[in-house]
């Protein structure tokens, strides 16, 4: 820890404390499933930099593409002088996102920026003001996306006032809603929208097909299709925020596919570019074409180095079939986590899909809403024990009581098992 400790002292003097880190070791280099810190210690990576390095860290193809691009040109601004790779990334997005209809895409820098632009596009194209979001949602930290995000601490606390015309309705959360069916949970949400907002005022319904920061909440089957068909019937755009779930993470290119849902707009980021900052909005051609030239953009959106990394990442996903790799990770991880669940009553549920798997930790008794009482302290303690033993895990959830696992999709089975051994020991 010697070098990390020195770096930490420099950090305390130089870096704003509002930006915090999960571990206090400083990274030197990283690869397909491990991070190595400046003191020579190796960490098994069950976080992928929050679902970003799906193709691995410093993935060979990405490294080569970035090196070639950075030597050709680093930036022109696509709005000033365009280049092929931006167009090629949009072609890939249009081909890979759900639905066979004509599509167009636009590129940005971060997930929050993509979500902001999806809202701009939806409002402009429909001429309506209201955006509907869900309990436990996470969509970013900018002013508009803070309004869309549900959780106050740490994301919104004293950062308001927030943007208007955002309405929040109940999510389908089987562990905490008495196991409502997808149809019943959708009816509950839609009834609120109709009574409290009015369908004719709604531009878009924005939802993560599996919620990320909110707790890896997998809605009951039928919930997403019921919402999507209500949207179609009411001229409301169904916007899938696939920023965390997209690009093979859940065992298919996009999580919407598991329920046969075809969104009108899709936001992407994270896994798209192997760690370089890139994000996209992809949508029906008639929706995207509604925006006047010059209405969308930004200096860096679709930067050529990030686009080169995205094309190499997507090629890697195809070549190595990383959707199948995510399903293989699920088939190894879930049975082992269920064994733990059998031995530890504090594990209320193992859930998720592909390489996006979580465990919700509770204590005996019920919370105010009648669900199992969340145990954020034990969750933190298990995560800390994992970190002490060299396994990097993340927590999430509105109640801070969910341990989540997001390994790179290229992680080999031996490393995966080693990580799960550390987790089991941490529970013991
Ligand atoms: N939408 C579904 O998961 C980012 C953020 C962690 P940015 N999630 C990790 C944190 O504490 O800041 C995310 C997401 C979904 C949007 C975003 C926002 O993406 O690239 O972080 O802006």
Tab-separated table of C-alpha atoms and ligand atoms in Angstrom:
chain	number	residue	atom	x	y	z
A	1	UNK	CA	0.000	0.000	0.000
A	2	UNK	CA	3.017	2.274	0.270
A	3	UNK	CA	2.699	3.941	-3.128
A	4	UNK	CA	-1.081	4.027	-2.946
A	5	UNK	CA	-0.820	5.705	0.431
A	6	UNK	CA	1.406	8.432	-0.996
A	7	UNK	CA	-0.963	8.934	-3.897
A	8	UNK	CA	-3.852	9.096	-1.491
A	9	UNK	CA	-2.217	11.935	0.423
A	10	UNK	CA	-1.719	13.848	-2.831
A	11	UNK	CA	-5.316	13.155	-3.743
A	12	UNK	CA	-6.626	14.514	-0.457
A	13	UNK	CA	-4.806	17.774	-1.124
A	14	UNK	CA	-5.727	18.052	-4.818
A	15	UNK	CA	-8.987	16.274	-5.655
A	16	UNK	CA	-12.439	17.530	-4.691
A	17	UNK	CA	-13.813	15.197	-2.019
A	18	UNK	CA	-17.209	15.140	-3.746
A	19	UNK	CA	-15.647	12.661	-6.173
A	20	UNK	CA	-15.019	9.525	-4.104
A	21	UNK	CA	-13.580	6.059	-4.870
A	22	UNK	CA	-14.572	2.610	-3.731
A	23	UNK	CA	-11.056	1.335	-3.058
A	24	UNK	CA	-8.008	3.327	-1.984
A	25	UNK	CA	-5.473	1.418	-4.093
A	26	UNK	CA	-4.306	3.224	-7.228
A	27	UNK	CA	-4.318	1.347	-10.531
A	28	UNK	CA	-1.161	0.801	-12.551
A	29	UNK	CA	-2.433	-1.459	-15.345
A	30	UNK	CA	-5.338	-3.782	-16.123
A	31	UNK	CA	-6.396	-6.526	-18.507
A	32	UNK	CA	-9.203	-8.969	-19.216
A	33	UNK	CA	-10.355	-9.606	-15.668
A	34	UNK	CA	-7.858	-8.105	-13.260
A	35	UNK	CA	-6.533	-4.738	-12.146
A	36	UNK	CA	-2.967	-4.370	-10.852
A	37	UNK	CA	-2.271	-1.585	-8.404
A	38	UNK	CA	0.854	0.535	-7.989
A	39	UNK	CA	2.002	-1.658	-5.103
A	40	UNK	CA	1.947	-4.793	-7.253
A	41	UNK	CA	-1.271	-6.216	-5.833
A	42	UNK	CA	-3.739	-7.895	-8.202
A	43	UNK	CA	-7.490	-7.408	-7.960
A	44	UNK	CA	-10.165	-9.582	-9.538
A	45	UNK	CA	-12.495	-7.157	-11.286
A	46	UNK	CA	-16.223	-7.782	-10.729
A	47	UNK	CA	-17.058	-4.183	-11.632
A	48	UNK	CA	-15.674	-3.426	-15.130
A	49	UNK	CA	-15.459	0.252	-14.179
A	50	UNK	CA	-19.272	0.150	-13.722
A	51	UNK	CA	-20.183	-2.045	-16.696
A	52	UNK	CA	-17.817	-0.385	-19.157
A	53	UNK	CA	-14.893	-2.712	-19.964
A	54	UNK	CA	-17.036	-5.565	-21.276
A	55	UNK	CA	-14.357	-6.409	-23.870
A	56	UNK	CA	-11.711	-6.241	-21.124
A	57	UNK	CA	-9.340	-3.488	-20.105
A	58	UNK	CA	-6.771	-2.451	-22.705
A	59	UNK	CA	-8.385	-5.008	-25.048
A	60	UNK	CA	-5.866	-5.735	-27.847
A	61	UNK	CA	-8.130	-4.755	-30.745
A	62	UNK	CA	-9.209	-1.555	-29.014
A	63	UNK	CA	-5.607	-0.626	-28.207
A	64	UNK	CA	-4.552	-1.089	-31.812
A	65	UNK	CA	-7.509	0.848	-33.251
A	66	UNK	CA	-6.957	3.718	-30.823
A	67	UNK	CA	-3.221	3.854	-31.532
A	68	UNK	CA	-3.821	3.963	-35.277
A	69	UNK	CA	-6.509	6.629	-35.011
A	70	UNK	CA	-4.646	8.826	-32.568
A	71	UNK	CA	-1.705	8.948	-35.009
A	72	UNK	CA	-3.977	9.846	-37.974
A	73	UNK	CA	-5.997	12.645	-36.324
A	74	UNK	CA	-7.323	13.184	-32.815
A	75	UNK	CA	-10.167	15.640	-33.347
A	76	UNK	CA	-11.834	17.732	-36.000
A	77	UNK	CA	-15.301	18.091	-34.430
A	78	UNK	CA	-17.846	16.140	-36.484
A	79	UNK	CA	-19.936	19.328	-36.734
A	80	UNK	CA	-17.003	21.051	-38.455
A	81	UNK	CA	-15.280	18.395	-40.576
A	82	UNK	CA	-16.881	14.918	-40.621
A	83	UNK	CA	-15.126	11.524	-40.803
A	84	UNK	CA	-16.092	7.941	-41.584
A	85	UNK	CA	-15.872	6.297	-38.149
A	86	UNK	CA	-18.715	8.441	-36.739
A	87	UNK	CA	-20.950	7.290	-39.594
A	88	UNK	CA	-19.835	3.672	-39.123
A	89	UNK	CA	-20.680	3.718	-35.382
A	90	UNK	CA	-24.155	5.083	-36.222
A	91	UNK	CA	-24.598	2.317	-38.815
A	92	UNK	CA	-23.669	-0.274	-36.177
A	93	UNK	CA	-26.058	1.233	-33.629
A	94	UNK	CA	-28.889	1.306	-36.166
A	95	UNK	CA	-28.268	-2.325	-37.108
A	96	UNK	CA	-27.772	-3.723	-33.585
A	97	UNK	CA	-30.505	-2.001	-31.549
A	98	UNK	CA	-33.880	-3.788	-31.469
A	99	UNK	CA	-36.310	-3.424	-34.388
A	100	UNK	CA	-36.055	-3.669	-38.163
A	101	UNK	CA	-37.399	-0.156	-38.849
A	102	UNK	CA	-35.329	2.687	-40.371
A	103	UNK	CA	-33.191	4.367	-37.701
A	104	UNK	CA	-30.761	7.228	-37.206
A	105	UNK	CA	-28.217	7.833	-34.446
A	106	UNK	CA	-26.344	10.755	-32.889
A	107	UNK	CA	-23.221	10.470	-30.724
A	108	UNK	CA	-22.325	12.136	-27.432
A	109	UNK	CA	-19.743	11.803	-24.636
A	110	UNK	CA	-21.476	10.357	-21.584
A	111	UNK	CA	-24.554	8.446	-20.618
A	112	UNK	CA	-26.123	11.478	-18.976
A	113	UNK	CA	-25.596	13.510	-22.132
A	114	UNK	CA	-27.266	10.792	-24.223
A	115	UNK	CA	-30.267	10.750	-21.877
A	116	UNK	CA	-30.505	14.568	-21.989
A	117	UNK	CA	-30.554	14.415	-25.773
A	118	UNK	CA	-33.157	11.638	-25.852
A	119	UNK	CA	-35.394	13.913	-23.761
A	120	UNK	CA	-34.744	16.873	-26.089
A	121	UNK	CA	-35.560	14.741	-29.123
A	122	UNK	CA	-38.707	13.244	-27.587
A	123	UNK	CA	-40.085	16.626	-26.549
A	124	UNK	CA	-39.299	18.220	-29.889
A	125	UNK	CA	-40.661	15.343	-31.983
A	126	UNK	CA	-43.925	14.975	-30.022
A	127	UNK	CA	-44.478	18.624	-29.087
A	128	UNK	CA	-45.332	17.410	-25.565
A	129	UNK	CA	-43.601	18.361	-22.286
A	130	UNK	CA	-43.887	15.480	-19.787
A	131	UNK	CA	-41.300	12.753	-19.207
A	132	UNK	CA	-42.291	9.755	-17.087
A	133	UNK	CA	-39.657	7.870	-15.085
A	134	UNK	CA	-39.764	5.158	-12.421
A	135	UNK	CA	-38.975	4.585	-8.774
A	136	UNK	CA	-35.329	3.478	-8.273
A	137	UNK	CA	-34.342	4.886	-11.702
A	138	UNK	CA	-30.830	6.128	-12.415
A	139	UNK	CA	-30.213	8.274	-15.494
A	140	UNK	CA	-27.265	10.516	-14.554
A	141	UNK	CA	-25.960	13.465	-12.536
A	142	UNK	CA	-26.510	16.540	-14.754
A	143	UNK	CA	-29.363	18.862	-13.819
A	144	UNK	CA	-31.974	17.271	-16.091
A	145	UNK	CA	-30.801	13.716	-15.395
A	146	UNK	CA	-30.712	14.333	-11.623
A	147	UNK	CA	-34.397	15.127	-11.973
A	148	UNK	CA	-34.848	11.786	-13.760
A	149	UNK	CA	-32.791	9.871	-11.172
A	150	UNK	CA	-34.766	8.700	-8.141
A	151	UNK	CA	-32.321	8.525	-5.233
A	152	UNK	CA	-31.597	11.657	-3.210
A	153	UNK	CA	-28.409	10.725	-1.334
A	154	UNK	CA	-25.788	11.011	-2.766
A	155	UNK	CA	-26.960	12.014	-6.255
A	156	UNK	CA	-29.412	14.887	-5.656
A	157	UNK	CA	-28.983	16.007	-2.048
A	158	UNK	CA	-28.930	19.837	-1.995
A	159	UNK	CA	-28.186	20.017	-5.740
A	160	UNK	CA	-31.629	21.312	-6.746
A	161	UNK	CA	-33.793	22.953	-7.919
A	162	UNK	CA	-34.338	20.348	-10.599
A	163	UNK	CA	-35.793	20.476	-14.113
A	164	UNK	CA	-39.584	20.415	-14.398
A	165	UNK	CA	-42.170	18.214	-16.132
A	166	UNK	CA	-40.665	14.988	-14.790
A	167	UNK	CA	-43.141	12.515	-13.263
A	168	UNK	CA	-42.235	9.382	-11.285
A	169	UNK	CA	-44.391	6.261	-11.108
A	170	UNK	CA	-43.992	2.866	-9.364
A	171	UNK	CA	-41.618	0.263	-10.786
A	172	UNK	CA	-42.188	-3.469	-10.996
A	173	UNK	CA	-39.927	-4.810	-8.201
A	174	UNK	CA	-41.073	-8.377	-7.442
A	175	UNK	CA	-39.191	-8.699	-4.117
A	176	UNK	CA	-40.739	-5.468	-2.806
A	177	UNK	CA	-44.166	-5.177	-4.442
A	178	UNK	CA	-45.667	-8.410	-3.147
A	179	UNK	CA	-44.808	-10.178	-6.402
A	180	UNK	CA	-47.260	-8.177	-8.554
A	181	UNK	CA	-47.460	-9.585	-12.076
A	182	UNK	CA	-45.906	-7.527	-14.851
A	183	UNK	CA	-49.383	-6.674	-16.151
A	184	UNK	CA	-50.644	-5.577	-12.711
A	185	UNK	CA	-47.517	-3.500	-12.032
A	186	UNK	CA	-47.854	-1.845	-15.451
A	187	UNK	CA	-51.554	-1.122	-14.856
A	188	UNK	CA	-50.645	0.524	-11.533
A	189	UNK	CA	-48.019	2.765	-13.202
A	190	UNK	CA	-50.171	3.594	-16.234
A	191	UNK	CA	-53.176	4.478	-14.084
A	192	UNK	CA	-51.028	7.023	-12.247
A	193	UNK	CA	-49.774	8.481	-15.512
A	194	UNK	CA	-53.281	8.808	-16.924
A	195	UNK	CA	-54.720	10.363	-13.751
A	196	UNK	CA	-51.837	12.586	-12.687
A	197	UNK	CA	-50.163	13.584	-15.954
A	198	UNK	CA	-52.569	12.782	-18.785
A	199	UNK	CA	-51.401	10.598	-21.666
A	200	UNK	CA	-51.731	13.485	-24.162
A	201	UNK	CA	-49.115	15.494	-22.226
A	202	UNK	CA	-46.489	12.765	-22.173
A	203	UNK	CA	-43.595	12.949	-24.643
A	204	UNK	CA	-41.771	9.854	-23.403
A	205	UNK	CA	-41.650	7.096	-20.895
A	206	UNK	CA	-38.004	6.498	-19.965
A	207	UNK	CA	-36.931	3.216	-18.352
A	208	UNK	CA	-33.911	0.976	-17.797
A	209	UNK	CA	-34.988	-2.541	-18.939
A	210	UNK	CA	-33.074	-3.834	-15.905
A	211	UNK	CA	-32.354	-1.065	-13.411
A	212	UNK	CA	-28.668	-0.511	-12.670
A	213	UNK	CA	-27.736	1.833	-9.817
A	214	UNK	CA	-31.259	1.392	-8.376
A	215	UNK	CA	-30.525	-2.233	-7.431
A	216	UNK	CA	-30.378	-4.459	-10.518
A	217	UNK	CA	-34.159	-4.584	-10.368
A	218	UNK	CA	-35.529	-6.998	-12.967
A	219	UNK	CA	-39.187	-6.147	-13.646
A	220	UNK	CA	-41.734	-8.968	-13.677
A	221	UNK	CA	-42.230	-10.513	-17.144
A	222	UNK	CA	-44.810	-8.582	-19.142
A	223	UNK	CA	-44.146	-5.228	-17.446
A	224	UNK	CA	-42.016	-3.728	-20.215
A	225	UNK	CA	-44.217	-5.007	-23.100
A	226	UNK	CA	-47.351	-3.612	-21.393
A	227	UNK	CA	-45.715	-0.195	-21.004
A	228	UNK	CA	-44.461	-0.253	-24.595
A	229	UNK	CA	-47.852	-1.094	-26.075
A	230	UNK	CA	-49.518	1.651	-24.007
A	231	UNK	CA	-46.929	4.068	-25.407
A	232	UNK	CA	-47.706	3.028	-28.973
A	233	UNK	CA	-51.438	3.391	-28.387
A	234	UNK	CA	-51.020	6.884	-26.909
A	235	UNK	CA	-48.415	8.491	-29.166
A	236	UNK	CA	-45.852	8.374	-26.340
A	237	UNK	CA	-42.232	7.468	-27.149
A	238	UNK	CA	-40.868	4.436	-25.303
A	239	UNK	CA	-37.239	5.234	-24.457
A	240	UNK	CA	-35.026	2.384	-23.249
A	241	UNK	CA	-31.987	3.524	-21.262
A	242	UNK	CA	-29.631	0.677	-22.189
A	243	UNK	CA	-26.535	2.520	-20.973
A	244	UNK	CA	-25.738	-0.148	-18.365
A	245	UNK	CA	-27.595	-3.129	-19.902
A	246	UNK	CA	-26.486	-2.706	-23.520
A	247	UNK	CA	-23.771	-4.239	-25.656
A	248	UNK	CA	-23.984	-7.914	-24.641
A	249	UNK	CA	-23.990	-7.287	-20.872
A	250	UNK	CA	-27.237	-9.204	-20.254
A	251	UNK	CA	-26.579	-12.010	-22.757
A	252	UNK	CA	-27.978	-10.337	-25.874
A	253	UNK	CA	-27.016	-7.130	-27.647
A	254	UNK	CA	-29.687	-5.221	-25.705
A	255	UNK	CA	-31.779	-6.154	-22.667
A	256	UNK	CA	-35.032	-5.004	-24.329
A	257	UNK	CA	-34.716	-8.047	-26.602
A	258	UNK	CA	-35.367	-10.503	-23.756
A	259	UNK	CA	-38.975	-9.345	-23.684
A	260	UNK	CA	-39.351	-8.644	-27.385
A	261	UNK	CA	-39.690	-4.910	-26.725
A	262	UNK	CA	-38.835	-2.530	-29.584
A	263	UNK	CA	-38.097	0.925	-28.131
A	264	UNK	CA	-38.688	4.114	-30.132
A	265	UNK	CA	-35.421	5.555	-28.770
A	266	UNK	CA	-32.447	3.790	-27.170
A	267	UNK	CA	-29.641	5.429	-25.177
A	268	UNK	CA	-26.241	3.709	-25.077
A	269	UNK	CA	-22.832	4.416	-23.500
A	270	UNK	CA	-20.504	2.469	-21.147
A	271	UNK	CA	-19.759	-0.864	-22.888
A	272	UNK	CA	-19.949	0.636	-26.381
A	273	UNK	CA	-16.295	1.762	-26.600
A	274	UNK	CA	-14.123	-0.407	-24.330
A	275	UNK	CA	-13.517	2.411	-21.844
A	276	UNK	CA	-13.281	5.470	-24.088
A	277	UNK	CA	-16.005	8.039	-23.515
A	278	UNK	CA	-18.772	7.624	-26.083
A	279	UNK	CA	-22.567	7.565	-25.946
A	280	UNK	CA	-25.393	7.381	-28.442
A	281	UNK	CA	-29.058	8.034	-29.044
A	282	UNK	CA	-30.636	5.769	-31.653
A	283	UNK	CA	-34.218	6.142	-32.765
A	284	UNK	CA	-36.903	5.752	-35.367
A	285	UNK	CA	-35.941	7.720	-38.465
A	286	UNK	CA	-39.154	9.771	-38.406
A	287	UNK	CA	-38.516	10.802	-34.779
A	288	UNK	CA	-34.829	11.619	-35.265
A	289	UNK	CA	-35.520	13.415	-38.570
A	290	UNK	CA	-37.882	15.813	-36.790
A	291	UNK	CA	-34.930	17.746	-35.366
A	292	UNK	CA	-33.652	20.703	-37.426
A	293	UNK	CA	-30.005	20.666	-38.600
A	294	UNK	CA	-27.811	22.114	-35.855
A	295	UNK	CA	-30.319	21.204	-33.118
A	296	UNK	CA	-28.098	18.418	-31.730
A	297	UNK	CA	-24.354	18.212	-31.204
A	298	UNK	CA	-21.398	19.193	-29.030
A	299	UNK	CA	-17.661	19.744	-29.478
A	300	UNK	CA	-16.497	16.218	-28.668
A	301	UNK	CA	-19.550	14.023	-29.357
A	302	UNK	CA	-18.402	11.070	-31.457
A	303	UNK	CA	-14.720	11.922	-31.118
A	304	UNK	CA	-12.725	9.906	-33.704
A	305	UNK	CA	-10.583	8.093	-31.117
A	306	UNK	CA	-13.697	7.033	-29.198
A	307	UNK	CA	-15.378	5.962	-32.456
A	308	UNK	CA	-12.347	3.843	-33.419
A	309	UNK	CA	-12.518	2.205	-29.985
A	310	UNK	CA	-16.260	1.559	-30.412
A	311	UNK	CA	-15.830	-0.086	-33.807
A	312	UNK	CA	-13.066	-2.299	-32.380
A	313	UNK	CA	-15.166	-3.150	-29.309
A	314	UNK	CA	-18.194	-4.087	-31.419
A	315	UNK	CA	-15.984	-6.214	-33.703
A	316	UNK	CA	-14.589	-7.944	-30.603
A	317	UNK	CA	-18.101	-8.614	-29.292
A	318	UNK	CA	-19.054	-10.242	-32.578
A	319	UNK	CA	-15.837	-12.197	-33.010
A	320	UNK	CA	-15.732	-13.587	-29.447
A	321	UNK	CA	-19.553	-13.822	-29.200
A	322	UNK	CA	-19.597	-11.907	-25.935
A	323	UNK	CA	-23.383	-12.222	-25.622
A	324	UNK	CA	-22.825	-15.978	-25.270
A	325	UNK	CA	-19.955	-15.243	-22.868
A	326	UNK	CA	-22.345	-13.226	-20.688
A	327	UNK	CA	-24.771	-16.167	-20.628
A	328	UNK	CA	-21.904	-18.497	-19.682
A	329	UNK	CA	-20.946	-16.188	-16.816
A	330	UNK	CA	-24.570	-16.297	-15.633
A	331	UNK	CA	-24.578	-20.107	-15.811
A	332	UNK	CA	-21.499	-20.260	-13.579
A	333	UNK	CA	-22.328	-17.422	-11.231
A	334	UNK	CA	-25.998	-17.951	-10.471
A	335	UNK	CA	-25.761	-21.562	-9.190
A	336	UNK	CA	-22.863	-20.607	-6.938
A	337	UNK	CA	-24.731	-17.567	-5.599
A	338	UNK	CA	-27.825	-19.728	-5.010
A	339	UNK	CA	-25.702	-22.071	-2.891
A	340	UNK	CA	-24.710	-19.059	-0.805
A	341	UNK	CA	-28.360	-18.003	-0.647
A	342	UNK	CA	-29.285	-21.419	0.787
A	343	UNK	CA	-26.737	-21.028	3.588
A	344	UNK	CA	-27.313	-17.348	4.354
A	345	UNK	CA	-30.844	-16.172	5.183
A	346	UNK	CA	-29.668	-12.562	4.845
A	347	UNK	CA	-29.535	-13.069	1.061
A	348	UNK	CA	-33.132	-12.291	0.103
A	349	UNK	CA	-32.715	-12.756	-3.625
A	350	UNK	CA	-30.235	-13.549	-6.382
A	351	UNK	CA	-31.320	-11.826	-9.580
A	352	UNK	CA	-30.174	-10.395	-12.870
A	353	UNK	CA	-29.371	-11.565	-16.346
A	354	UNK	CA	-26.179	-12.472	-18.170
A	355	UNK	CA	-23.163	-10.846	-16.547
A	356	UNK	CA	-25.352	-8.359	-14.637
A	357	UNK	CA	-26.113	-10.283	-11.451
A	358	UNK	CA	-26.877	-9.109	-7.912
A	359	UNK	CA	-27.782	-10.251	-4.419
A	360	UNK	CA	-30.110	-8.227	-2.201
A	361	UNK	CA	-29.122	-8.300	1.497
A	362	UNK	CA	-31.739	-8.006	4.252
A	363	UNK	CA	-32.160	-8.470	7.987
A	364	UNK	CA	-35.081	-10.227	9.721
A	365	UNK	CA	-38.252	-8.129	9.785
A	366	UNK	CA	-40.018	-5.744	7.431
A	367	UNK	CA	-39.420	-2.181	6.330
A	368	UNK	CA	-42.032	0.622	6.324
A	369	UNK	CA	-43.406	-0.485	2.959
A	370	UNK	CA	-43.827	-4.109	4.074
A	371	UNK	CA	-40.841	-5.491	2.163
A	372	UNK	CA	-37.915	-7.380	3.700
A	373	UNK	CA	-35.839	-4.953	5.821
A	374	UNK	CA	-32.759	-3.803	3.868
A	375	UNK	CA	-29.363	-4.327	5.537
A	376	UNK	CA	-26.936	-1.792	4.032
A	377	UNK	CA	-24.434	-2.280	6.890
A	378	UNK	CA	-24.004	-5.979	6.244
A	379	UNK	CA	-23.831	-5.249	2.506
A	380	UNK	CA	-20.995	-2.791	3.116
A	381	UNK	CA	-19.257	-5.273	5.431
A	382	UNK	CA	-19.352	-8.065	2.821
A	383	UNK	CA	-18.062	-5.679	0.129
A	384	UNK	CA	-15.259	-4.544	2.458
A	385	UNK	CA	-14.283	-8.163	3.186
A	386	UNK	CA	-14.156	-8.820	-0.573
A	387	UNK	CA	-11.960	-5.770	-1.095
A	388	UNK	CA	-9.614	-6.852	1.704
A	389	UNK	CA	-9.222	-10.195	-0.075
A	390	UNK	CA	-8.602	-8.677	-3.533
A	391	UNK	CA	-12.041	-8.905	-5.142
A	392	UNK	CA	-13.457	-5.635	-6.457
A	393	UNK	CA	-17.259	-5.686	-6.052
A	394	UNK	CA	-19.749	-2.814	-6.210
A	395	UNK	CA	-22.888	-2.134	-4.237
A	396	UNK	CA	-26.055	-0.423	-5.432
A	397	UNK	CA	-29.754	-0.048	-4.653
A	398	UNK	CA	-32.059	2.631	-3.308
A	399	UNK	CA	-31.409	1.169	0.161
A	400	UNK	CA	-27.684	0.493	-0.433
A	401	UNK	CA	-28.259	-3.204	0.232
A	402	UNK	CA	-27.451	-4.819	-3.102
A	403	UNK	CA	-24.130	-6.430	-4.017
A	404	UNK	CA	-23.707	-6.350	-7.772
A	405	UNK	CA	-21.421	-8.239	-10.096
A	406	UNK	CA	-20.412	-6.942	-13.530
A	407	UNK	CA	-17.305	-8.856	-14.612
A	408	UNK	CA	-15.718	-8.143	-17.988
A	409	UNK	CA	-17.352	-10.526	-20.467
A	410	UNK	CA	-13.912	-11.874	-21.415
A	411	UNK	CA	-13.148	-13.046	-17.865
A	412	UNK	CA	-11.961	-16.676	-17.873
A	413	UNK	CA	-13.753	-19.301	-15.780
A	414	UNK	CA	-10.858	-19.820	-13.354
A	415	UNK	CA	-10.752	-16.112	-12.431
A	416	UNK	CA	-14.537	-16.035	-12.131
A	417	UNK	CA	-14.485	-19.020	-9.737
A	418	UNK	CA	-11.649	-17.465	-7.754
A	419	UNK	CA	-13.725	-14.313	-7.327
A	420	UNK	CA	-16.745	-16.338	-6.232
A	421	UNK	CA	-14.566	-18.204	-3.698
A	422	UNK	CA	-13.537	-14.854	-2.188
A	423	UNK	CA	-17.183	-13.770	-2.065
A	424	UNK	CA	-18.210	-16.992	-0.304
A	425	UNK	CA	-15.421	-16.536	2.232
A	426	UNK	CA	-16.518	-12.936	2.775
A	427	UNK	CA	-20.022	-14.128	3.711
A	428	UNK	CA	-18.561	-16.750	6.042
B	1	LIG	N1	-28.158	5.642	-17.348
B	1	LIG	C1	-28.766	3.344	-16.800
B	1	LIG	O1	-26.278	3.268	-15.433
B	1	LIG	C2	-24.404	5.453	-15.324
B	1	LIG	C3	-23.015	5.986	-12.686
B	1	LIG	C4	-22.318	5.884	-11.401
B	1	LIG	P1	-22.747	8.513	-17.335
B	1	LIG	N2	-24.298	4.573	-14.216
B	1	LIG	C5	-23.128	4.666	-13.385
B	1	LIG	C6	-22.202	7.191	-10.679
B	1	LIG	O2	-22.221	7.133	-9.440
B	1	LIG	O3	-22.056	8.256	-11.308
B	1	LIG	C7	-25.720	5.506	-16.056
B	1	LIG	C8	-26.606	4.402	-16.071
B	1	LIG	C9	-27.818	4.510	-16.744
B	1	LIG	C10	-27.334	6.708	-17.360
B	1	LIG	C11	-26.111	6.676	-16.721
B	1	LIG	C12	-25.229	7.888	-16.783
B	1	LIG	O4	-24.089	7.627	-17.520
B	1	LIG	O5	-21.858	8.065	-18.455
B	1	LIG	O6	-22.214	8.214	-15.959
B	1	LIG	O7	-23.183	9.929	-17.482
